[in-house]
Amino acid sequence: EDKVVQSPLSLVVHEGDTVTLNCSYEVTNFRSLLWYKQEKKAPTFLFMLTSSGIEKKSGRLSSILDKKELSSILNITATQTGDSAIYLCAVLTGANSKLTFGKGITLSVRP
Amino acid sequence: NAGVTQTPKFRILKIGQSMTLQCTQDMNHNYMYWYRQDPGMGLKLIYYSVGAGITDKGEVPNGYNVSRSTTEDFPLRLELAAPSQTSVYFCASSRRGIIGGDEAFFGQGTRLTVV
């Protein structure tokens, strides 16, 4: 059974802090790892990582995949209250593109 | 830009009733997915489809059925609603199944309560 584990499950920080969110996986036939941000409604796509060691960056957010360690991190620098959300990690596997999601990390950014 | 559209947004069902959650996408995507999201449990795959006429079970298919008669539509059917099916349901689609750099696009969700 494919497994995706995220940590910590919840996190409270103050504006301006830097946070690191972790995702580890145990799957067969790994294709890619994806990060999503979920606020009140549907998840929105952040990053897709396929190759190990290549950082993807979008503004204050960045992410990197380590295939040797079967893990990924999502970094958010200079956090803002608008970063408060659930961050979901998902791993794509198999020829039929099944996505297995972790439980999510609830990030709260206090003013 | 419609993207992935789910209806209804909210529904309350009585135990034993049946209903169909509708999902349609206008992006000509081959791959479509149904997920449920329970509090603190992340997203779990119910069923998915790799193209019209082809469906397969995901992680939690019991109590649900799907069909994919067209590329655009992927309805999810609950035959005998149970309280354990109280959840938020998300439909998603992707063009090439995310192989090669595609991502999944999600609908806005359907909040279902079974009482």
XYZ file of C-alpha atoms in Angstrom, chain A residues 10 35 43-44 57 60 75 77 79 83 87 97 103 107-108:
15
model
C 0.121 21.402 12.552
C 2.445 20.070 -3.236
C -6.636 22.440 -3.211
C -4.611 24.657 -5.503
C 10.671 28.297 -6.532
C 8.515 33.024 -1.055
C 9.881 26.073 2.546
C 10.107 32.365 3.964
C 5.487 34.069 6.239
C -0.063 31.646 4.082
C -0.519 22.134 2.799
C -1.402 8.306 -12.505
C -2.986 14.022 5.708
C -0.143 26.078 9.100
C -1.363 29.046 11.117
